[in-house]
Amino acid sequence: MTEIRYDPREIEPRWRRAWEEMGLFRTDLGGAERPCYALVMLPYPSGDRLHVGHWYHYGPADSWARFMRMRERDVFEPIGFDAFGLPAENYAIRTGIHPKDSTDRNVANMIEQLRTMGAMWDWAHTANTSDPSFYRWTQWIFLELYRAGLAYRKAAPVWWCPTDQTVLANEQVVEANVCERCGTPVEKRDLTQWFFRITDYAEELLSSLDDLEWPERTKTLQRNWIGRSEGVEIEWPVEGTDLAIRTFTTRPDTIYGVTFLVLAPEHSLVERITTDERLKAVLDYRDRARRLSEIERTSTEAEKTGEPTGACAIHPLTGERIPIWVADFVLLTYGTGAVQGVPAHDERDYDFAAALDLPVRWVIEAEPEDQASKQGLPGQAYTGHGTVVDSGRYTGMRSEDMLPRVVAHLESAASGEARVHYRLRDWLVSRQRYWGAPIPIIHCEECGEVPIPDEDLPVELPYDVDFSLGAGKSPLERSESFMQVECPSCRGAARRDPDTMDTFVDSSWYFLRYLSPHDEERPWDRALAEKWCPVYQYSGGIEHSVLHLLYARFMVKALRDLGHLGLDEPFRRLVHQGTITNQGAKMSKSRDNVITPDSYIAEYGADAFRAYLMFGFAWREGGDWKDEGIRAIAGWLQRVWRLVQLHRRLWSEGAALAQGDPDSDATRALILARHRAVRGATEDLEAWQFNTAIARIMELVNACYQHSQLDPALRDSTPRDSTPRDPVSETVLREAIETVVCLLAPIAPHLAEELWAMIGRKPPVVDAPWPEYDPDVLATEEVTVVIQVNGKVRDEMRVARDLPEKEIEALALTHGRIPTLIDGKAVRKVVVVPNRLVNLVV
RNA sequence: GCGAGAGUGGUGGAACUGGUAGACACGCAAGCCUUAGGAGCUUGUGGCUCACGCCGUGGGGGUUCGAAUCCCCCCUCUCGCACCA
């Protein structure tokens, strides 16, 4: 017998062409009845071949979407390109190839490659963020936010990357203050920049997180990033002046333990309160602190330093004089830029007091169990709760009980105010780089900031620009033809804003544009947006947890409040894929360890490659690349192919199917196997658990082989085992094999399509209904019950389903070798888990 | 330092609300079939033991008739945050 194999190189392109000709993946957005927006985080168009990561993300995401389509959802599955950004610009600086040219070429290449995956992407609904037809609306959004006061310009100390020569958002500064992009340590600079007022939404961004079907991990990351803390702002009058220092604390119950106040060195009151004799030392200290890199300054290892200002504040409750210090461990950017020093009950304050020999005053007694551990011992602050001591009227109270009372006390004395602070800062959106959407603002000497009128949008990025890096200025600033403009308001000479927008602005709304990418009248079709959003299922890397995902949430809420969108959240459900590593290391060009899928796809086909990535890993976890895995799954696809090939007779015209014995063990087993596989695959695909879904299909394939009675001549070789099998009903067998093809359709779309046609069905298989399973069939009449003696498995028995506990117990006591094991001992206790096990305790 | 997640055969990985640990594969072994085979088929495969059996989910305790799963302590790894007051 000649070998029976299929050739993916022939099948796959053929079906992709057929799908395209059928217009299979063009979504009727308006007419859809059960919308299911299946969105993937859009790729950055790099010049490389698609890498394993693309396949690992997009292949399974498409499989999930196909599964949903077979479950009769109207699936919209688009993809686009996050095409602005630094890599293209840096590449241009290196090679002289213009970012637009390289990006356009990369996008075209990438589309060609993406097509080989056989995904259902609707290419009529795509977007390229660097296209003027797209960024025109990015600019429009900027102006909408500007008009609403949600975009504003201010001078502030901001992060600056010396390599990329641009400012960065807080969110783009990672790990000990290095640039997310290039790994260079960043520095703080005082610059005037554009911000989006995301902090206005801190509370809602936090609270509406609860209802999202997102991984807990991701929600936690966002919660931590937003960093809400509830506390009180306390006013400390400065002795001999009419000034007051405001501190923020979450622990007002320790207020009687305050022995000093500390201002950030840059605090605006520093110069005004410092006594003449201390002024020079304090200003020197401030200058030193400024020169320190942020890394040195915020290192927890560093020895605490500070200078006394010579001034004192008045304790609002005791009237005591409290010395005021400056110290660099207090950050101007958090809270009020000033803290009350409670060395006994705050570790940082303790270290500060220890380093500068300041008094420590204990006002909370450590709990006994805390004393036993490391806290509360001399040489340590006690940060827990306990009984309050030496605290006026609160003495003897529990510190938790004191807390709300002292807040009320301070408020009634007009010395304090309950406040909530957030760690979240406003989103810095301007960049001093060329390859981005220009900020649509004109600066006019007469009129100040003037927004570009809507009808003049887009502000097109000029092509002919010297985009080399220079002195921290935007390359656009060197283009006089771009910069010089007439003020739309006074018609006088004015200049454009030379900066471009953070590319995260582009990606914070792209999913709305997919719905009507060619609309020239408006950024999105509101009716469609509200019909299809929030996105039913979003997938992408966890690294975007506090960048893209937070920004997009902010954007949707802001646009809602501006009346442009009736939506609260962009993404209802979210999943993150894991990472594929190579010998334990992240794949990257610089490590030269990137695995390119091309050769595998050439040999085994896209289906096998996709299936391998789904079967060989727990998708959310990722793992290490293994060559052998793909051969295994390719072999299995051949096995499925052979299964259908070998049984083609079952579908031939007028075939007389052997009824076999409809009640034979084989027939019953096959029916059961089919329902089990459908249930398993359905539940697992729903949960993005592709590896177990495929395992369930494999079991069904194995059952089909096991129970079918192949003509030995049809096999490649005759099995030695020639024991006659139970006759199986061929109707049941046919149904089982058809089910295999359907279940395979999301996993290996090209092959399943071919098999679907082979068994005489009309393509496309993706429009076939997903197989159903019958729970009643799965509730077989017999179950295996395990018999344990003292918790150890000793035997098992087949009994009728839902047998009463008493009967199970009676059966177990006499079953097989159980009586011997019990050996006449009294059974002290019997635990019966219905349909599962019985445990005899002797 | 704080927070979150993870640790299961030689390997990738399964295991619902505590209920037969190791599904499904890879690999390996034996056999079959083949001119040939990185093809196909059958069987076996956690460890120790001739066997009865015992031991096994990072380590140590605990709860329970019963623990990979729950609780406590510890170790290791990954990822966030990192003087956030």
mmCIF file of N, CA, C and O (backbone and C1' of nucleotides) in Angstrom, chain A residues 3 221 249-250 297-298 304 329 331 334 339 348 423 616 618 622 632 639 691 696 698-699 702 719-720 794 817 829 831 836 839, chain B residues 4 11-14 16 19-21 23-26 32-33 37-41 53-55 65-66 80-85:
data_model
loop_
_atom_site.group_PDB
_atom_site.id
_atom_site.type_symbol
_atom_site.label_atom_id
_atom_site.label_comp_id
_atom_site.label_asym_id
_atom_site.label_seq_id
_atom_site.Cartn_x
_atom_site.Cartn_y
_atom_site.Cartn_z
ATOM 1 N N GLU A 3 1.945 4.968 0.743
ATOM 2 C CA GLU A 3 1.673 5.731 1.958
ATOM 3 C C GLU A 3 0.612 6.786 1.695
ATOM 4 O O GLU A 3 0.472 7.305 0.588
ATOM 5 N N LEU A 221 -1.962 44.536 38.836
ATOM 6 C CA LEU A 221 -0.930 45.436 38.325
ATOM 7 C C LEU A 221 -1.489 46.835 38.143
ATOM 8 O O LEU A 221 -0.859 47.827 38.491
ATOM 9 N N THR A 249 -0.666 61.760 55.355
ATOM 10 C CA THR A 249 -0.336 60.511 56.031
ATOM 11 C C THR A 249 -1.513 59.556 55.963
ATOM 12 O O THR A 249 -2.670 59.970 55.944
ATOM 13 N N THR A 250 -1.187 58.262 55.889
ATOM 14 C CA THR A 250 -2.235 57.247 55.966
ATOM 15 C C THR A 250 -2.369 56.755 57.399
ATOM 16 O O THR A 250 -3.227 55.934 57.688
ATOM 17 N N ARG A 297 19.037 58.432 44.298
ATOM 18 C CA ARG A 297 18.202 59.128 45.249
ATOM 19 C C ARG A 297 17.102 58.237 45.808
ATOM 20 O O ARG A 297 16.720 58.343 46.959
ATOM 21 N N THR A 298 16.573 57.369 44.981
ATOM 22 C CA THR A 298 15.449 56.576 45.449
ATOM 23 C C THR A 298 15.864 55.182 45.892
ATOM 24 O O THR A 298 15.035 54.361 46.188
ATOM 25 N N LYS A 304 20.265 57.557 54.791
ATOM 26 C CA LYS A 304 19.417 58.753 54.764
ATOM 27 C C LYS A 304 20.235 59.996 55.091
ATOM 28 O O LYS A 304 21.103 59.969 55.970
ATOM 29 N N PHE A 329 14.712 61.868 50.704
ATOM 30 C CA PHE A 329 13.858 60.672 50.587
ATOM 31 C C PHE A 329 12.389 61.054 50.459
ATOM 32 O O PHE A 329 11.553 60.232 50.103
ATOM 33 N N LEU A 331 9.601 62.762 48.370
ATOM 34 C CA LEU A 331 9.452 63.061 46.954
ATOM 35 C C LEU A 331 8.433 64.165 46.742
ATOM 36 O O LEU A 331 7.329 64.119 47.280
ATOM 37 N N TYR A 334 4.893 63.034 45.170
ATOM 38 C CA TYR A 334 3.844 62.228 45.795
ATOM 39 C C TYR A 334 3.248 62.967 46.984
ATOM 40 O O TYR A 334 3.966 63.605 47.758
ATOM 41 N N VAL A 339 6.271 65.249 54.643
ATOM 42 C CA VAL A 339 5.748 64.183 55.491
ATOM 43 C C VAL A 339 5.959 64.521 56.958
ATOM 44 O O VAL A 339 6.845 65.285 57.325
ATOM 45 N N ARG A 348 11.030 54.323 57.194
ATOM 46 C CA ARG A 348 11.884 55.359 56.597
ATOM 47 C C ARG A 348 12.171 56.450 57.601
ATOM 48 O O ARG A 348 13.296 56.926 57.729
ATOM 49 N N ARG A 423 -0.946 57.219 43.179
ATOM 50 C CA ARG A 423 0.411 57.172 42.670
ATOM 51 C C ARG A 423 0.435 57.552 41.184
ATOM 52 O O ARG A 423 1.429 58.013 40.652
ATOM 53 N N GLY A 616 1.760 22.008 22.302
ATOM 54 C CA GLY A 616 3.012 21.801 23.008
ATOM 55 C C GLY A 616 3.217 22.673 24.237
ATOM 56 O O GLY A 616 4.184 22.506 24.967
ATOM 57 N N ALA A 618 1.245 25.135 27.529
ATOM 58 C CA ALA A 618 0.067 25.695 28.157
ATOM 59 C C ALA A 618 0.062 27.152 27.695
ATOM 60 O O ALA A 618 0.957 27.919 28.041
ATOM 61 N N GLY A 622 3.353 29.702 28.097
ATOM 62 C CA GLY A 622 4.482 29.713 27.181
ATOM 63 C C GLY A 622 5.473 28.638 27.568
ATOM 64 O O GLY A 622 5.134 27.691 28.279
ATOM 65 N N ALA A 632 5.689 15.696 15.980
ATOM 66 C CA ALA A 632 4.652 14.879 16.606
ATOM 67 C C ALA A 632 3.270 15.325 16.159
ATOM 68 O O ALA A 632 2.433 14.512 15.759
ATOM 69 N N ARG A 639 -2.335 11.514 10.678
ATOM 70 C CA ARG A 639 -3.144 10.400 11.196
ATOM 71 C C ARG A 639 -4.631 10.704 11.035
ATOM 72 O O ARG A 639 -5.422 9.826 10.703
ATOM 73 N N ASN A 691 -4.224 23.081 24.557
ATOM 74 C CA ASN A 691 -3.520 21.802 24.669
ATOM 75 C C ASN A 691 -4.473 20.684 25.086
ATOM 76 O O ASN A 691 -4.450 19.604 24.517
ATOM 77 N N ARG A 696 -8.341 16.085 23.807
ATOM 78 C CA ARG A 696 -9.670 15.463 23.751
ATOM 79 C C ARG A 696 -9.982 14.998 22.328
ATOM 80 O O ARG A 696 -10.598 13.956 22.119
ATOM 81 N N MET A 698 -7.730 14.115 20.136
ATOM 82 C CA MET A 698 -6.858 12.949 19.919
ATOM 83 C C MET A 698 -7.520 11.681 20.457
ATOM 84 O O MET A 698 -7.450 10.625 19.846
ATOM 85 N N GLU A 699 -8.151 11.816 21.603
ATOM 86 C CA GLU A 699 -8.807 10.646 22.182
ATOM 87 C C GLU A 699 -9.908 10.126 21.266
ATOM 88 O O GLU A 699 -10.076 8.912 21.096
ATOM 89 N N ASN A 702 -8.284 8.391 18.376
ATOM 90 C CA ASN A 702 -7.840 7.069 18.813
ATOM 91 C C ASN A 702 -9.006 6.091 18.891
ATOM 92 O O ASN A 702 -8.894 4.941 18.484
ATOM 93 N N PRO A 719 -2.080 -5.031 10.868
ATOM 94 C CA PRO A 719 -1.616 -5.208 12.247
ATOM 95 C C PRO A 719 -1.539 -6.687 12.580
ATOM 96 O O PRO A 719 -2.329 -7.498 12.104
ATOM 97 N N ARG A 720 -0.588 -6.998 13.362
ATOM 98 C CA ARG A 720 -0.384 -8.380 13.788
ATOM 99 C C ARG A 720 -1.616 -8.847 14.563
ATOM 100 O O ARG A 720 -2.097 -9.964 14.428
ATOM 101 N N ARG A 794 -7.752 0.242 46.793
ATOM 102 C CA ARG A 794 -7.487 -1.194 46.820
ATOM 103 C C ARG A 794 -8.158 -1.932 45.681
ATOM 104 O O ARG A 794 -7.732 -3.014 45.305
ATOM 105 N N ARG A 817 -11.325 -8.579 46.490
ATOM 106 C CA ARG A 817 -10.436 -8.929 47.600
ATOM 107 C C ARG A 817 -10.654 -8.048 48.824
ATOM 108 O O ARG A 817 -9.884 -8.114 49.791
ATOM 109 N N LYS A 829 -16.020 3.361 59.851
ATOM 110 C CA LYS A 829 -16.633 4.498 59.166
ATOM 111 C C LYS A 829 -16.620 4.216 57.673
ATOM 112 O O LYS A 829 -15.685 3.582 57.164
ATOM 113 N N VAL A 831 -17.165 6.258 53.988
ATOM 114 C CA VAL A 831 -17.422 7.508 53.260
ATOM 115 C C VAL A 831 -17.753 7.136 51.830
ATOM 116 O O VAL A 831 -16.993 6.425 51.178
ATOM 117 N N ARG A 836 -18.271 7.870 42.534
ATOM 118 C CA ARG A 836 -16.828 8.107 42.502
ATOM 119 C C ARG A 836 -16.060 7.070 43.304
ATOM 120 O O ARG A 836 -15.275 6.311 42.774
ATOM 121 N N ASN A 839 -14.834 4.820 50.675
ATOM 122 C CA ASN A 839 -13.671 4.647 51.540
ATOM 123 C C ASN A 839 -14.100 3.924 52.814
ATOM 124 O O ASN A 839 -14.977 4.397 53.538
ATOM 125 P P A B 4 -0.074 39.018 47.906
ATOM 126 O "O5'" A B 4 0.013 38.647 46.362
ATOM 127 C "C5'" A B 4 -0.975 39.104 45.450
ATOM 128 C "C4'" A B 4 -0.584 38.761 44.043
ATOM 129 C "C3'" A B 4 -0.388 37.281 43.754
ATOM 130 O "O3'" A B 4 -1.609 36.602 43.546
ATOM 131 C "C1'" A B 4 1.402 38.494 42.823
ATOM 132 P P U B 11 12.221 15.412 33.544
ATOM 133 O "O5'" U B 11 11.851 15.759 32.043
ATOM 134 C "C5'" U B 11 12.743 16.505 31.218
ATOM 135 C "C4'" U B 11 12.052 16.867 29.925
ATOM 136 C "C3'" U B 11 10.720 17.589 30.075
ATOM 137 O "O3'" U B 11 10.890 18.975 30.307
ATOM 138 C "C1'" U B 11 10.473 15.827 28.523
ATOM 139 P P G B 12 9.727 19.740 31.083
ATOM 140 O "O5'" G B 12 8.619 19.900 29.949
ATOM 141 C "C5'" G B 12 8.917 20.627 28.764
ATOM 142 C "C4'" G B 12 7.705 20.635 27.864
ATOM 143 C "C3'" G B 12 6.428 21.108 28.523
ATOM 144 O "O3'" G B 12 6.390 22.519 28.604
ATOM 145 C "C1'" G B 12 5.989 19.176 27.242
ATOM 146 P P G B 13 5.523 23.251 29.696
ATOM 147 O "O5'" G B 13 4.090 22.669 29.349
ATOM 148 C "C5'" G B 13 3.119 22.492 30.349
ATOM 149 C "C4'" G B 13 2.166 21.431 29.857
ATOM 150 C "C3'" G B 13 1.029 21.133 30.819
ATOM 151 O "O3'" G B 13 -0.046 21.993 30.510
ATOM 152 C "C1'" G B 13 2.112 19.124 30.238
ATOM 153 P P A B 14 -1.096 22.328 31.585
ATOM 154 O "O5'" A B 14 -2.078 21.115 31.365
ATOM 155 C "C5'" A B 14 -2.274 20.225 32.381
ATOM 156 C "C4'" A B 14 -3.263 19.198 31.952
ATOM 157 C "C3'" A B 14 -4.327 19.001 33.021
ATOM 158 O "O3'" A B 14 -5.457 19.762 32.720
ATOM 159 C "C1'" A B 14 -3.189 16.980 32.658
ATOM 160 P P C B 16 -8.858 20.149 38.700
ATOM 161 O "O5'" C B 16 -10.367 20.629 38.750
ATOM 162 C "C5'" C B 16 -10.855 21.568 37.796
ATOM 163 C "C4'" C B 16 -12.357 21.599 37.838
ATOM 164 C "C3'" C B 16 -12.945 21.850 39.227
ATOM 165 O "O3'" C B 16 -13.085 23.226 39.491
ATOM 166 C "C1'" C B 16 -13.973 19.973 38.257
ATOM 167 P P G B 19 -10.508 16.780 44.371
ATOM 168 O "O5'" G B 19 -10.779 15.251 44.692
ATOM 169 C "C5'" G B 19 -9.720 14.405 45.062
ATOM 170 C "C4'" G B 19 -10.194 12.981 45.071
ATOM 171 C "C3'" G B 19 -11.168 12.653 43.951
ATOM 172 O "O3'" G B 19 -10.900 11.340 43.505
ATOM 173 C "C1'" G B 19 -12.185 12.207 46.019
ATOM 174 P P U B 20 -9.818 11.078 42.401
ATOM 175 O "O5'" U B 20 -9.628 9.495 42.510
ATOM 176 C "C5'" U B 20 -9.142 8.907 43.701
ATOM 177 C "C4'" U B 20 -8.275 7.755 43.334
ATOM 178 C "C3'" U B 20 -7.048 8.130 42.486
ATOM 179 O "O3'" U B 20 -5.948 7.323 42.891
ATOM 180 C "C1'" U B 20 -8.379 6.581 41.321
ATOM 181 P P A B 21 -4.864 7.968 43.797
ATOM 182 O "O5'" A B 21 -4.289 9.150 42.917
ATOM 183 C "C5'" A B 21 -3.542 8.844 41.770
ATOM 184 C "C4'" A B 21 -3.528 10.049 40.878
ATOM 185 C "C3'" A B 21 -2.801 9.825 39.572
ATOM 186 O "O3'" A B 21 -3.710 9.354 38.600
ATOM 187 C "C1'" A B 21 -1.982 11.775 40.626
ATOM 188 P P A B 23 -1.157 9.590 31.886
ATOM 189 O "O5'" A B 23 -2.487 9.770 31.021
ATOM 190 C "C5'" A B 23 -3.736 9.408 31.560
ATOM 191 C "C4'" A B 23 -4.809 10.347 31.064
ATOM 192 C "C3'" A B 23 -4.730 10.681 29.577
ATOM 193 O "O3'" A B 23 -5.371 9.696 28.797
ATOM 194 C "C1'" A B 23 -4.991 12.666 30.816
ATOM 195 P P C B 24 -4.599 8.955 27.655
ATOM 196 O "O5'" C B 24 -4.210 10.169 26.702
ATOM 197 C "C5'" C B 24 -5.223 10.888 26.005
ATOM 198 C "C4'" C B 24 -4.592 12.085 25.333
ATOM 199 C "C3'" C B 24 -3.331 11.766 24.546
ATOM 200 O "O3'" C B 24 -3.660 11.262 23.268
ATOM 201 C "C1'" C B 24 -2.946 13.659 25.895
ATOM 202 P P A B 25 -2.663 10.300 22.533
ATOM 203 O "O5'" A B 25 -1.567 11.365 22.105
ATOM 204 C "C5'" A B 25 -0.210 11.029 22.107
ATOM 205 C "C4'" A B 25 0.591 12.298 22.028
ATOM 206 C "C3'" A B 25 2.083 12.068 21.939
ATOM 207 O "O3'" A B 25 2.468 11.835 20.596
ATOM 208 C "C1'" A B 25 1.642 13.610 23.652
ATOM 209 P P C B 26 3.530 10.712 20.301
ATOM 210 O "O5'" C B 26 4.878 11.427 20.786
ATOM 211 C "C5'" C B 26 5.280 12.651 20.190
ATOM 212 C "C4'" C B 26 6.435 13.230 20.947
ATOM 213 C "C3'" C B 26 7.617 12.308 21.132
ATOM 214 O "O3'" C B 26 8.427 12.251 19.972
ATOM 215 C "C1'" C B 26 7.130 13.359 23.177
ATOM 216 P P C B 32 9.394 -9.482 15.322
ATOM 217 O "O5'" C B 32 8.070 -8.949 14.636
ATOM 218 C "C5'" C B 32 6.874 -9.696 14.724
ATOM 219 C "C4'" C B 32 5.736 -8.920 14.126
ATOM 220 C "C3'" C B 32 5.904 -8.549 12.668
ATOM 221 O "O3'" C B 32 5.579 -9.624 11.813
ATOM 222 C "C1'" C B 32 5.112 -6.674 13.886
ATOM 223 P P C B 33 6.381 -9.821 10.472
ATOM 224 O "O5'" C B 33 5.916 -8.580 9.606
ATOM 225 C "C5'" C B 33 4.541 -8.419 9.250
ATOM 226 C "C4'" C B 33 4.369 -7.116 8.544
ATOM 227 C "C3'" C B 33 5.374 -6.870 7.432
ATOM 228 O "O3'" C B 33 4.979 -7.552 6.257
ATOM 229 C "C1'" C B 33 5.205 -4.932 8.778
ATOM 230 P P G B 37 14.890 0.505 7.319
ATOM 231 O "O5'" G B 37 14.265 1.925 7.653
ATOM 232 C "C5'" G B 37 15.060 3.124 7.587
ATOM 233 C "C4'" G B 37 14.124 4.286 7.451
ATOM 234 C "C3'" G B 37 13.081 4.377 8.575
ATOM 235 O "O3'" G B 37 13.469 5.142 9.708
ATOM 236 C "C1'" G B 37 12.036 4.515 6.433
ATOM 237 P P G B 38 14.670 6.103 9.646
ATOM 238 O "O5'" G B 38 14.352 7.280 10.613
ATOM 239 C "C5'" G B 38 13.352 7.217 11.632
ATOM 240 C "C4'" G B 38 12.665 8.551 11.716
ATOM 241 C "C3'" G B 38 11.402 8.674 10.879
ATOM 242 O "O3'" G B 38 10.281 8.635 11.723
ATOM 243 C "C1'" G B 38 12.835 10.590 10.634
ATOM 244 P P A B 39 9.451 7.262 11.717
ATOM 245 O "O5'" A B 39 8.792 7.288 10.269
ATOM 246 C "C5'" A B 39 8.045 8.413 9.816
ATOM 247 C "C4'" A B 39 6.916 7.943 8.928
ATOM 248 C "C3'" A B 39 5.829 7.140 9.635
ATOM 249 O "O3'" A B 39 4.901 7.969 10.298
ATOM 250 C "C1'" A B 39 6.489 6.010 7.684
ATOM 251 P P G B 40 4.207 7.470 11.642
ATOM 252 O "O5'" G B 40 3.415 6.165 11.181
ATOM 253 C "C5'" G B 40 2.227 6.275 10.423
ATOM 254 C "C4'" G B 40 1.690 4.910 10.132
ATOM 255 C "C3'" G B 40 1.335 4.079 11.361
ATOM 256 O "O3'" G B 40 0.041 4.385 11.841
ATOM 257 C "C1'" G B 40 2.634 2.770 9.885
ATOM 258 P P C B 41 -0.272 4.306 13.372
ATOM 259 O "O5'" C B 41 -0.330 2.738 13.598
ATOM 260 C "C5'" C B 41 -1.363 1.977 12.994
ATOM 261 C "C4'" C B 41 -1.147 0.520 13.296
ATOM 262 C "C3'" C B 41 -1.011 0.173 14.775
ATOM 263 O "O3'" C B 41 -2.256 0.100 15.430
ATOM 264 C "C1'" C B 41 0.680 -0.916 13.559
ATOM 265 P P G B 53 -1.091 -6.130 47.334
ATOM 266 O "O5'" G B 53 -0.006 -5.212 48.026
ATOM 267 C "C5'" G B 53 -0.042 -4.930 49.414
ATOM 268 C "C4'" G B 53 1.332 -4.580 49.892
ATOM 269 C "C3'" G B 53 1.657 -3.088 49.922
ATOM 270 O "O3'" G B 53 1.176 -2.469 51.100
ATOM 271 C "C1'" G B 53 3.434 -4.260 48.890
ATOM 272 P P C B 54 0.755 -0.954 51.078
ATOM 273 O "O5'" C B 54 2.170 -0.226 51.081
ATOM 274 C "C5'" C B 54 3.023 -0.343 52.213
ATOM 275 C "C4'" C B 54 4.402 0.180 51.871
ATOM 276 C "C3'" C B 54 4.452 1.641 51.441
ATOM 277 O "O3'" C B 54 4.437 2.522 52.554
ATOM 278 C "C1'" C B 54 5.726 0.343 49.935
ATOM 279 P P C B 55 3.739 3.915 52.396
ATOM 280 O "O5'" C B 55 4.764 4.689 51.454
ATOM 281 C "C5'" C B 55 6.105 4.893 51.884
ATOM 282 C "C4'" C B 55 6.912 5.502 50.763
ATOM 283 C "C3'" C B 55 6.324 6.756 50.138
ATOM 284 O "O3'" C B 55 6.553 7.888 50.948
ATOM 285 C "C1'" C B 55 7.072 5.308 48.428
ATOM 286 P P C B 65 -11.691 12.578 60.102
ATOM 287 O "O5'" C B 65 -11.268 11.481 59.047
ATOM 288 C "C5'" C B 65 -10.937 10.168 59.480
ATOM 289 C "C4'" C B 65 -10.779 9.272 58.277
ATOM 290 C "C3'" C B 65 -9.898 9.826 57.177
ATOM 291 O "O3'" C B 65 -8.534 9.577 57.430
ATOM 292 C "C1'" C B 65 -11.911 9.038 56.232
ATOM 293 P P G B 66 -7.476 10.710 57.170
ATOM 294 O "O5'" G B 66 -7.568 10.869 55.590
ATOM 295 C "C5'" G B 66 -7.075 9.822 54.754
ATOM 296 C "C4'" G B 66 -7.388 10.112 53.323
ATOM 297 C "C3'" G B 66 -6.876 11.450 52.794
ATOM 298 O "O3'" G B 66 -5.521 11.366 52.436
ATOM 299 C "C1'" G B 66 -9.117 11.146 52.131
ATOM 300 P P G B 80 8.707 42.460 34.858
ATOM 301 O "O5'" G B 80 7.383 43.200 35.290
ATOM 302 C "C5'" G B 80 7.419 43.967 36.395
ATOM 303 C "C4'" G B 80 6.041 44.211 36.910
ATOM 304 C "C3'" G B 80 6.088 45.396 37.858
ATOM 305 O "O3'" G B 80 5.791 46.580 37.170
ATOM 306 C "C1'" G B 80 5.348 43.492 39.020
ATOM 307 P P C B 81 6.953 47.678 37.136
ATOM 308 O "O5'" C B 81 6.813 48.289 38.600
ATOM 309 C "C5'" C B 81 5.535 48.694 39.060
ATOM 310 C "C4'" C B 81 5.543 48.878 40.541
ATOM 311 C "C3'" C B 81 6.713 49.662 41.112
ATOM 312 O "O3'" C B 81 6.603 51.055 40.903
ATOM 313 C "C1'" C B 81 6.344 47.769 42.434
ATOM 314 P P A B 82 7.945 51.851 40.490
ATOM 315 O "O5'" A B 82 8.827 51.728 41.798
ATOM 316 C "C5'" A B 82 8.371 52.299 42.995
ATOM 317 C "C4'" A B 82 9.009 51.591 44.143
ATOM 318 C "C3'" A B 82 10.371 52.089 44.559
ATOM 319 O "O3'" A B 82 10.224 53.303 45.250
ATOM 320 C "C1'" A B 82 10.255 49.735 44.762
ATOM 321 P P C B 83 11.453 54.092 45.667
ATOM 322 O "O5'" C B 83 10.817 54.462 47.086
ATOM 323 C "C5'" C B 83 10.446 53.420 47.984
ATOM 324 C "C4'" C B 83 10.594 53.969 49.379
ATOM 325 C "C3'" C B 83 9.714 55.177 49.628
ATOM 326 O "O3'" C B 83 8.942 54.974 50.785
ATOM 327 C "C1'" C B 83 11.937 55.569 50.307
ATOM 328 P P C B 84 7.669 53.950 50.714
ATOM 329 O "O5'" C B 84 6.627 54.878 49.967
ATOM 330 C "C5'" C B 84 5.934 55.905 50.667
ATOM 331 C "C4'" C B 84 4.590 56.080 50.014
ATOM 332 C "C3'" C B 84 4.014 54.725 49.567
ATOM 333 O "O3'" C B 84 2.896 54.279 50.310
ATOM 334 C "C1'" C B 84 4.249 56.252 47.690
ATOM 335 P P A B 85 1.694 54.989 50.846
ATOM 336 O "O5'" A B 85 2.277 55.606 52.184
ATOM 337 C "C5'" A B 85 1.639 56.713 52.754
ATOM 338 C "C4'" A B 85 2.599 57.347 53.722
ATOM 339 C "C3'" A B 85 2.202 58.744 54.197
ATOM 340 O "O3'" A B 85 1.270 58.690 55.251
ATOM 341 C "C1'" A B 85 4.454 58.752 53.535
#
